[in-house]
């Protein structure tokens, strides 16, 4: 189980407070679909994903990105119990959505890159490390109920 | 995986923007990798890995210079990186999983310092380029 120090929790929470979840969510999901096009396999009903600008401007991508990142906010509030927090979502992603957990790792790394581009030097190596722990913890929690 | 003409243009364009910050960015990417992924430090037990370490700066320059060479020979990475490929296969023997970790930290560093240039398309091209370099560097492992 992943363990966060008090400093890491404060640093993560502090940064999260400054994130525009709606905007960042759309950007994260959009970049996932642009950089790793095979991830589009889960979104056949999203309409036009034919180019980077189509993807980044797609309203369904933005809406779903917001949903995903809002859910990520639960992780920030429950860093000591990621597995419990994401148990139901884990079952959903396995049984109904059939998403390979590798995709959670890809999205987590895209999120870290977006944080870096938004926060610049404020996104220190130590802050990145704390966030890498969190995205890895969330990915593991989402994969935990897979069978 | 093949680098399209657009990918090559994106990579060259970004690297031109890096300018003479290559060594600095290389060192920062290494520091970020050591901090976020402590297992990567196992390859550098002979280094001072403290912040500002001269050895990390020196190694960052090595990494940046290799990438500069790769960018300059983007149409023939296997030839350009052949010696480095031999080195990694026979001397360094860095487990292939670590190339993804350094590549990710290089992307983080570039996104941080060049946010306006780091569009989704450029992000994709750079990710592909670093993956291609990694593939060449591990191509002679077995």
mmCIF file of C-alpha atoms in Angstrom:
data_model
loop_
_atom_site.group_PDB
_atom_site.id
_atom_site.type_symbol
_atom_site.label_atom_id
_atom_site.label_comp_id
_atom_site.label_asym_id
_atom_site.label_seq_id
_atom_site.Cartn_x
_atom_site.Cartn_y
_atom_site.Cartn_z
ATOM 1 C CA UNK A 1 0.000 0.000 0.000
ATOM 2 C CA UNK A 2 1.285 3.442 -0.850
ATOM 3 C CA UNK A 3 2.119 5.710 2.079
ATOM 4 C CA UNK A 4 2.226 9.497 1.974
ATOM 5 C CA UNK A 5 4.122 11.668 4.433
ATOM 6 C CA UNK A 6 2.401 14.713 5.899
ATOM 7 C CA UNK A 7 4.557 16.908 3.673
ATOM 8 C CA UNK A 8 3.583 14.983 0.547
ATOM 9 C CA UNK A 9 -0.105 15.208 1.422
ATOM 10 C CA UNK A 10 0.135 18.941 2.028
ATOM 11 C CA UNK A 11 2.054 19.487 -1.203
ATOM 12 C CA UNK A 12 -0.404 17.433 -3.268
ATOM 13 C CA UNK A 13 -3.463 19.066 -1.686
ATOM 14 C CA UNK A 14 -1.942 22.512 -2.071
ATOM 15 C CA UNK A 15 -1.394 22.064 -5.776
ATOM 16 C CA UNK A 16 -4.769 20.403 -6.350
ATOM 17 C CA UNK A 17 -6.478 23.456 -4.884
ATOM 18 C CA UNK A 18 -5.119 25.503 -7.779
ATOM 19 C CA UNK A 19 -6.139 23.094 -10.540
ATOM 20 C CA UNK A 20 -9.076 23.956 -12.808
ATOM 21 C CA UNK A 21 -10.521 20.448 -12.796
ATOM 22 C CA UNK A 22 -12.797 20.984 -15.789
ATOM 23 C CA UNK A 23 -10.050 22.385 -18.008
ATOM 24 C CA UNK A 24 -7.325 20.041 -16.846
ATOM 25 C CA UNK A 25 -9.603 17.023 -17.196
ATOM 26 C CA UNK A 26 -10.387 17.775 -20.805
ATOM 27 C CA UNK A 27 -6.742 18.433 -21.523
ATOM 28 C CA UNK A 28 -5.587 15.222 -19.836
ATOM 29 C CA UNK A 29 -8.053 12.960 -21.610
ATOM 30 C CA UNK A 30 -7.500 14.790 -24.894
ATOM 31 C CA UNK A 31 -3.736 14.408 -24.722
ATOM 32 C CA UNK A 32 -4.113 10.717 -23.824
ATOM 33 C CA UNK A 33 -6.137 10.192 -26.998
ATOM 34 C CA UNK A 34 -3.673 12.235 -29.115
ATOM 35 C CA UNK A 35 -0.396 10.860 -27.774
ATOM 36 C CA UNK A 36 -1.586 7.238 -27.452
ATOM 37 C CA UNK A 37 -4.160 6.920 -30.257
ATOM 38 C CA UNK A 38 -4.951 3.293 -29.455
ATOM 39 C CA UNK A 39 -6.686 4.544 -26.301
ATOM 40 C CA UNK A 40 -9.403 5.856 -28.603
ATOM 41 C CA UNK A 41 -10.675 2.270 -28.702
ATOM 42 C CA UNK A 42 -12.818 3.017 -25.647
ATOM 43 C CA UNK A 43 -14.477 6.043 -27.181
ATOM 44 C CA UNK A 44 -15.991 4.951 -30.511
ATOM 45 C CA UNK A 45 -19.178 6.855 -29.715
ATOM 46 C CA UNK A 46 -17.434 10.164 -29.032
ATOM 47 C CA UNK A 47 -17.749 11.457 -32.577
ATOM 48 C CA UNK A 48 -14.916 13.273 -34.313
ATOM 49 C CA UNK A 49 -11.494 12.134 -33.053
ATOM 50 C CA UNK A 50 -9.822 12.481 -36.438
ATOM 51 C CA UNK A 51 -7.120 15.031 -35.547
ATOM 52 C CA UNK A 52 -5.453 16.556 -32.482
ATOM 53 C CA UNK A 53 -7.574 19.714 -32.782
ATOM 54 C CA UNK A 54 -10.753 17.668 -33.269
ATOM 55 C CA UNK A 55 -9.910 15.630 -30.174
ATOM 56 C CA UNK A 56 -8.961 18.591 -27.970
ATOM 57 C CA UNK A 57 -12.101 20.498 -29.032
ATOM 58 C CA UNK A 58 -14.481 17.540 -28.801
ATOM 59 C CA UNK A 59 -17.203 18.326 -26.229
ATOM 60 C CA UNK A 60 -17.595 14.666 -25.207
ATOM 61 C CA UNK A 61 -13.866 14.431 -24.543
ATOM 62 C CA UNK A 62 -14.009 17.554 -22.401
ATOM 63 C CA UNK A 63 -17.050 16.325 -20.493
ATOM 64 C CA UNK A 64 -15.588 12.912 -19.859
ATOM 65 C CA UNK A 65 -12.234 14.379 -18.929
ATOM 66 C CA UNK A 66 -13.945 16.533 -16.341
ATOM 67 C CA UNK A 67 -15.699 13.441 -14.942
ATOM 68 C CA UNK A 68 -12.442 11.529 -14.687
ATOM 69 C CA UNK A 69 -10.550 14.337 -13.018
ATOM 70 C CA UNK A 70 -13.370 15.109 -10.602
ATOM 71 C CA UNK A 71 -13.136 11.485 -9.522
ATOM 72 C CA UNK A 72 -9.398 11.962 -9.128
ATOM 73 C CA UNK A 73 -10.250 14.627 -6.571
ATOM 74 C CA UNK A 74 -11.547 11.794 -4.366
ATOM 75 C CA UNK A 75 -8.063 10.356 -4.450
ATOM 76 C CA UNK A 76 -6.592 13.608 -3.166
ATOM 77 C CA UNK A 77 -9.100 13.601 -0.288
ATOM 78 C CA UNK A 78 -8.499 9.909 0.551
ATOM 79 C CA UNK A 79 -4.802 9.318 0.067
ATOM 80 C CA UNK A 80 -4.739 6.856 2.968
ATOM 81 C CA UNK A 81 -7.410 4.642 1.472
ATOM 82 C CA UNK A 82 -7.125 4.642 -2.288
ATOM 83 C CA UNK A 83 -8.129 0.986 -2.656
ATOM 84 C CA UNK A 84 -11.323 1.480 -0.671
ATOM 85 C CA UNK A 85 -12.129 4.746 -2.408
ATOM 86 C CA UNK A 86 -11.843 3.243 -5.895
ATOM 87 C CA UNK A 87 -13.200 -0.278 -5.219
ATOM 88 C CA UNK A 88 -16.492 0.278 -7.025
ATOM 89 C CA UNK A 89 -14.845 2.131 -9.919
ATOM 90 C CA UNK A 90 -12.344 -0.699 -10.195
ATOM 91 C CA UNK A 91 -15.138 -3.242 -10.608
ATOM 92 C CA UNK A 92 -16.778 -0.996 -13.193
ATOM 93 C CA UNK A 93 -13.585 -0.601 -15.237
ATOM 94 C CA UNK A 94 -13.036 -4.366 -15.223
ATOM 95 C CA UNK A 95 -16.522 -5.814 -15.586
ATOM 96 C CA UNK A 96 -18.312 -3.234 -17.677
ATOM 97 C CA UNK A 97 -15.710 -1.036 -19.351
ATOM 98 C CA UNK A 98 -13.004 -3.705 -19.922
ATOM 99 C CA UNK A 99 -10.162 -1.194 -19.672
ATOM 100 C CA UNK A 100 -6.591 -2.519 -19.539
ATOM 101 C CA UNK A 101 -5.068 -1.053 -16.332
ATOM 102 C CA UNK A 102 -2.043 0.066 -18.353
ATOM 103 C CA UNK A 103 -4.298 2.900 -19.524
ATOM 104 C CA UNK A 104 -4.526 4.216 -15.943
ATOM 105 C CA UNK A 105 -0.730 4.466 -15.849
ATOM 106 C CA UNK A 106 -0.660 6.263 -19.196
ATOM 107 C CA UNK A 107 -3.307 8.768 -18.058
ATOM 108 C CA UNK A 108 -1.515 9.318 -14.750
ATOM 109 C CA UNK A 109 1.702 10.251 -16.539
ATOM 110 C CA UNK A 110 -0.156 12.567 -18.918
ATOM 111 C CA UNK A 111 -1.654 14.298 -15.843
ATOM 112 C CA UNK A 112 1.817 14.793 -14.360
ATOM 113 C CA UNK A 113 3.021 16.345 -17.615
ATOM 114 C CA UNK A 114 0.033 18.720 -17.668
ATOM 115 C CA UNK A 115 0.722 19.776 -14.070
ATOM 116 C CA UNK A 116 4.317 20.506 -15.077
ATOM 117 C CA UNK A 117 3.243 22.655 -18.030
ATOM 118 C CA UNK A 118 0.708 24.594 -15.900
ATOM 119 C CA UNK A 119 2.790 25.152 -12.781
ATOM 120 C CA UNK A 120 6.312 25.499 -14.180
ATOM 121 C CA UNK A 121 9.077 25.756 -11.619
ATOM 122 C CA UNK A 122 6.535 25.400 -8.793
ATOM 123 C CA UNK A 123 6.316 21.769 -9.902
ATOM 124 C CA UNK A 124 9.569 20.835 -8.197
ATOM 125 C CA UNK A 125 11.140 17.370 -8.433
ATOM 126 C CA UNK A 126 9.817 16.646 -4.914
ATOM 127 C CA UNK A 127 6.294 17.717 -5.866
ATOM 128 C CA UNK A 128 6.482 15.614 -9.018
ATOM 129 C CA UNK A 129 7.605 12.628 -6.934
ATOM 130 C CA UNK A 130 4.602 12.996 -4.616
ATOM 131 C CA UNK A 131 2.275 13.182 -7.604
ATOM 132 C CA UNK A 132 3.924 10.164 -9.257
ATOM 133 C CA UNK A 133 3.181 8.234 -6.055
ATOM 134 C CA UNK A 134 -0.429 9.380 -6.145
ATOM 135 C CA UNK A 135 -1.087 8.557 -9.802
ATOM 136 C CA UNK A 136 0.601 5.177 -9.353
ATOM 137 C CA UNK A 137 -1.516 4.557 -6.245
ATOM 138 C CA UNK A 138 -4.709 5.463 -8.101
ATOM 139 C CA UNK A 139 -3.758 3.222 -11.032
ATOM 140 C CA UNK A 140 -3.102 0.332 -8.648
ATOM 141 C CA UNK A 141 -6.367 0.975 -6.770
ATOM 142 C CA UNK A 142 -8.340 1.016 -10.019
ATOM 143 C CA UNK A 143 -6.763 -2.290 -11.021
ATOM 144 C CA UNK A 144 -7.195 -3.863 -7.594
ATOM 145 C CA UNK A 145 -10.592 -5.495 -8.179
ATOM 146 C CA UNK A 146 -9.707 -6.916 -11.579
ATOM 147 C CA UNK A 147 -10.216 -10.604 -12.023
ATOM 148 C CA UNK B 1 6.492 2.952 -34.862
ATOM 149 C CA UNK B 2 7.561 5.385 -37.539
ATOM 150 C CA UNK B 3 8.322 9.077 -37.200
ATOM 151 C CA UNK B 4 6.265 11.018 -39.727
ATOM 152 C CA UNK B 5 7.617 14.130 -41.454
ATOM 153 C CA UNK B 6 5.429 16.174 -39.092
ATOM 154 C CA UNK B 7 6.917 14.353 -36.076
ATOM 155 C CA UNK B 8 10.432 15.130 -37.287
ATOM 156 C CA UNK B 9 9.554 18.790 -37.783
ATOM 157 C CA UNK B 10 8.045 18.958 -34.285
ATOM 158 C CA UNK B 11 11.088 17.335 -32.697
ATOM 159 C CA UNK B 12 13.592 19.541 -34.518
ATOM 160 C CA UNK B 13 11.518 22.629 -33.720
ATOM 161 C CA UNK B 14 11.367 21.802 -30.029
ATOM 162 C CA UNK B 15 15.064 20.986 -29.830
ATOM 163 C CA UNK B 16 15.892 24.308 -31.475
ATOM 164 C CA UNK B 17 13.886 26.006 -28.697
ATOM 165 C CA UNK B 18 15.876 24.077 -26.089
ATOM 166 C CA UNK B 19 18.877 25.940 -27.491
ATOM 167 C CA UNK B 20 21.816 25.852 -25.122
ATOM 168 C CA UNK B 21 19.688 24.722 -22.158
ATOM 169 C CA UNK B 22 20.198 21.095 -23.178
ATOM 170 C CA UNK B 23 22.651 20.237 -20.396
ATOM 171 C CA UNK B 24 20.485 22.010 -17.812
ATOM 172 C CA UNK B 25 17.335 20.220 -18.971
ATOM 173 C CA UNK B 26 19.169 16.898 -19.121
ATOM 174 C CA UNK B 27 20.345 17.295 -15.540
ATOM 175 C CA UNK B 28 16.864 18.324 -14.396
ATOM 176 C CA UNK B 29 15.290 15.293 -16.080
ATOM 177 C CA UNK B 30 17.796 13.018 -14.341
ATOM 178 C CA UNK B 31 17.162 14.643 -10.961
ATOM 179 C CA UNK B 32 13.406 14.286 -11.457
ATOM 180 C CA UNK B 33 13.871 10.639 -12.407
ATOM 181 C CA UNK B 34 16.006 9.877 -9.329
ATOM 182 C CA UNK B 35 13.485 11.653 -7.068
ATOM 183 C CA UNK B 36 10.318 10.124 -8.526
ATOM 184 C CA UNK B 37 11.684 6.666 -9.304
ATOM 185 C CA UNK B 38 14.278 5.797 -6.663
ATOM 186 C CA UNK B 39 15.054 2.408 -8.242
ATOM 187 C CA UNK B 40 16.806 4.281 -11.055
ATOM 188 C CA UNK B 41 19.466 5.377 -8.578
ATOM 189 C CA UNK B 42 20.778 1.818 -8.466
ATOM 190 C CA UNK B 43 22.686 2.494 -11.673
ATOM 191 C CA UNK B 44 24.462 5.477 -10.121
ATOM 192 C CA UNK B 45 25.778 4.195 -6.803
ATOM 193 C CA UNK B 46 29.111 5.772 -7.788
ATOM 194 C CA UNK B 47 27.568 9.255 -8.143
ATOM 195 C CA UNK B 48 26.852 12.040 -5.723
ATOM 196 C CA UNK B 49 23.111 12.332 -6.343
ATOM 197 C CA UNK B 50 22.532 15.397 -4.181
ATOM 198 C CA UNK B 51 20.794 18.434 -5.655
ATOM 199 C CA UNK B 52 23.226 20.424 -7.775
ATOM 200 C CA UNK B 53 25.683 17.549 -8.036
ATOM 201 C CA UNK B 54 28.420 18.181 -10.568
ATOM 202 C CA UNK B 55 28.183 14.556 -11.646
ATOM 203 C CA UNK B 56 24.472 14.882 -12.413
ATOM 204 C CA UNK B 57 25.180 18.079 -14.362
ATOM 205 C CA UNK B 58 27.884 16.306 -16.315
ATOM 206 C CA UNK B 59 25.679 13.347 -17.015
ATOM 207 C CA UNK B 60 22.786 15.609 -17.999
ATOM 208 C CA UNK B 61 25.053 17.158 -20.616
ATOM 209 C CA UNK B 62 25.965 13.700 -21.929
ATOM 210 C CA UNK B 63 22.294 12.783 -22.273
ATOM 211 C CA UNK B 64 21.474 16.107 -23.954
ATOM 212 C CA UNK B 65 24.389 15.836 -26.384
ATOM 213 C CA UNK B 66 23.263 12.331 -27.359
ATOM 214 C CA UNK B 67 19.737 13.600 -27.970
ATOM 215 C CA UNK B 68 21.113 16.520 -30.001
ATOM 216 C CA UNK B 69 22.962 14.003 -32.159
ATOM 217 C CA UNK B 70 19.804 11.928 -32.480
ATOM 218 C CA UNK B 71 17.783 14.979 -33.552
ATOM 219 C CA UNK B 72 20.454 15.822 -36.117
ATOM 220 C CA UNK B 73 20.321 12.322 -37.552
ATOM 221 C CA UNK B 74 16.636 11.701 -37.059
ATOM 222 C CA UNK B 75 16.405 9.870 -40.377
ATOM 223 C CA UNK B 76 18.881 7.243 -39.268
ATOM 224 C CA UNK B 77 18.808 6.747 -35.536
ATOM 225 C CA UNK B 78 20.312 3.220 -35.527
ATOM 226 C CA UNK B 79 23.462 4.458 -37.275
ATOM 227 C CA UNK B 80 23.802 7.639 -35.254
ATOM 228 C CA UNK B 81 23.300 5.854 -31.929
ATOM 229 C CA UNK B 82 25.141 2.641 -32.780
ATOM 230 C CA UNK B 83 28.006 3.170 -30.318
ATOM 231 C CA UNK B 84 25.665 4.216 -27.536
ATOM 232 C CA UNK B 85 23.572 1.179 -28.328
ATOM 233 C CA UNK B 86 26.621 -1.078 -27.924
ATOM 234 C CA UNK B 87 27.522 0.682 -24.691
ATOM 235 C CA UNK B 88 24.084 0.166 -23.164
ATOM 236 C CA UNK B 89 23.924 -3.460 -24.290
ATOM 237 C CA UNK B 90 27.346 -4.664 -23.230
ATOM 238 C CA UNK B 91 28.596 -2.307 -20.521
ATOM 239 C CA UNK B 92 25.764 -0.421 -18.871
ATOM 240 C CA UNK B 93 23.006 -3.012 -19.235
ATOM 241 C CA UNK B 94 20.331 -0.651 -17.948
ATOM 242 C CA UNK B 95 17.050 -2.545 -17.763
ATOM 243 C CA UNK B 96 14.806 -1.411 -20.634
ATOM 244 C CA UNK B 97 12.015 -0.300 -18.291
ATOM 245 C CA UNK B 98 14.165 2.624 -17.185
ATOM 246 C CA UNK B 99 14.233 4.272 -20.591
ATOM 247 C CA UNK B 100 10.503 4.961 -20.240
ATOM 248 C CA UNK B 101 11.117 6.575 -16.855
ATOM 249 C CA UNK B 102 13.825 8.915 -18.166
ATOM 250 C CA UNK B 103 11.785 9.674 -21.297
ATOM 251 C CA UNK B 104 8.803 10.634 -19.117
ATOM 252 C CA UNK B 105 10.964 12.932 -16.988
ATOM 253 C CA UNK B 106 12.411 14.525 -20.126
ATOM 254 C CA UNK B 107 8.858 15.248 -21.296
ATOM 255 C CA UNK B 108 7.984 16.707 -17.868
ATOM 256 C CA UNK B 109 11.062 18.952 -18.047
ATOM 257 C CA UNK B 110 10.304 20.148 -21.570
ATOM 258 C CA UNK B 111 6.608 20.752 -20.735
ATOM 259 C CA UNK B 112 7.664 22.754 -17.702
ATOM 260 C CA UNK B 113 10.150 24.998 -19.493
ATOM 261 C CA UNK B 114 8.432 25.310 -22.895
ATOM 262 C CA UNK B 115 4.699 25.207 -22.037
ATOM 263 C CA UNK B 116 3.583 27.295 -25.007
ATOM 264 C CA UNK B 117 5.409 25.009 -27.445
ATOM 265 C CA UNK B 118 4.348 21.760 -25.799
ATOM 266 C CA UNK B 119 1.102 21.340 -27.749
ATOM 267 C CA UNK B 120 -0.626 17.936 -27.867
ATOM 268 C CA UNK B 121 0.867 17.246 -31.316
ATOM 269 C CA UNK B 122 4.371 18.187 -30.202
ATOM 270 C CA UNK B 123 3.886 16.111 -27.037
ATOM 271 C CA UNK B 124 2.952 13.114 -29.193
ATOM 272 C CA UNK B 125 5.928 13.596 -31.542
ATOM 273 C CA UNK B 126 8.408 13.936 -28.683
ATOM 274 C CA UNK B 127 6.992 10.865 -26.950
ATOM 275 C CA UNK B 128 7.402 8.883 -30.185
ATOM 276 C CA UNK B 129 10.923 10.234 -30.722
ATOM 277 C CA UNK B 130 12.089 9.327 -27.218
ATOM 278 C CA UNK B 131 10.507 5.890 -27.569
ATOM 279 C CA UNK B 132 12.383 5.425 -30.861
ATOM 280 C CA UNK B 133 15.669 6.458 -29.261
ATOM 281 C CA UNK B 134 14.989 4.059 -26.377
ATOM 282 C CA UNK B 135 14.270 1.218 -28.802
ATOM 283 C CA UNK B 136 17.568 1.823 -30.611
ATOM 284 C CA UNK B 137 19.495 1.966 -27.336
ATOM 285 C CA UNK B 138 18.097 -1.407 -26.253
ATOM 286 C CA UNK B 139 18.163 -3.026 -29.682
ATOM 287 C CA UNK B 140 21.364 -5.020 -29.154
ATOM 288 C CA UNK B 141 20.523 -6.292 -25.666
ATOM 289 C CA UNK B 142 19.940 -9.849 -26.868
#
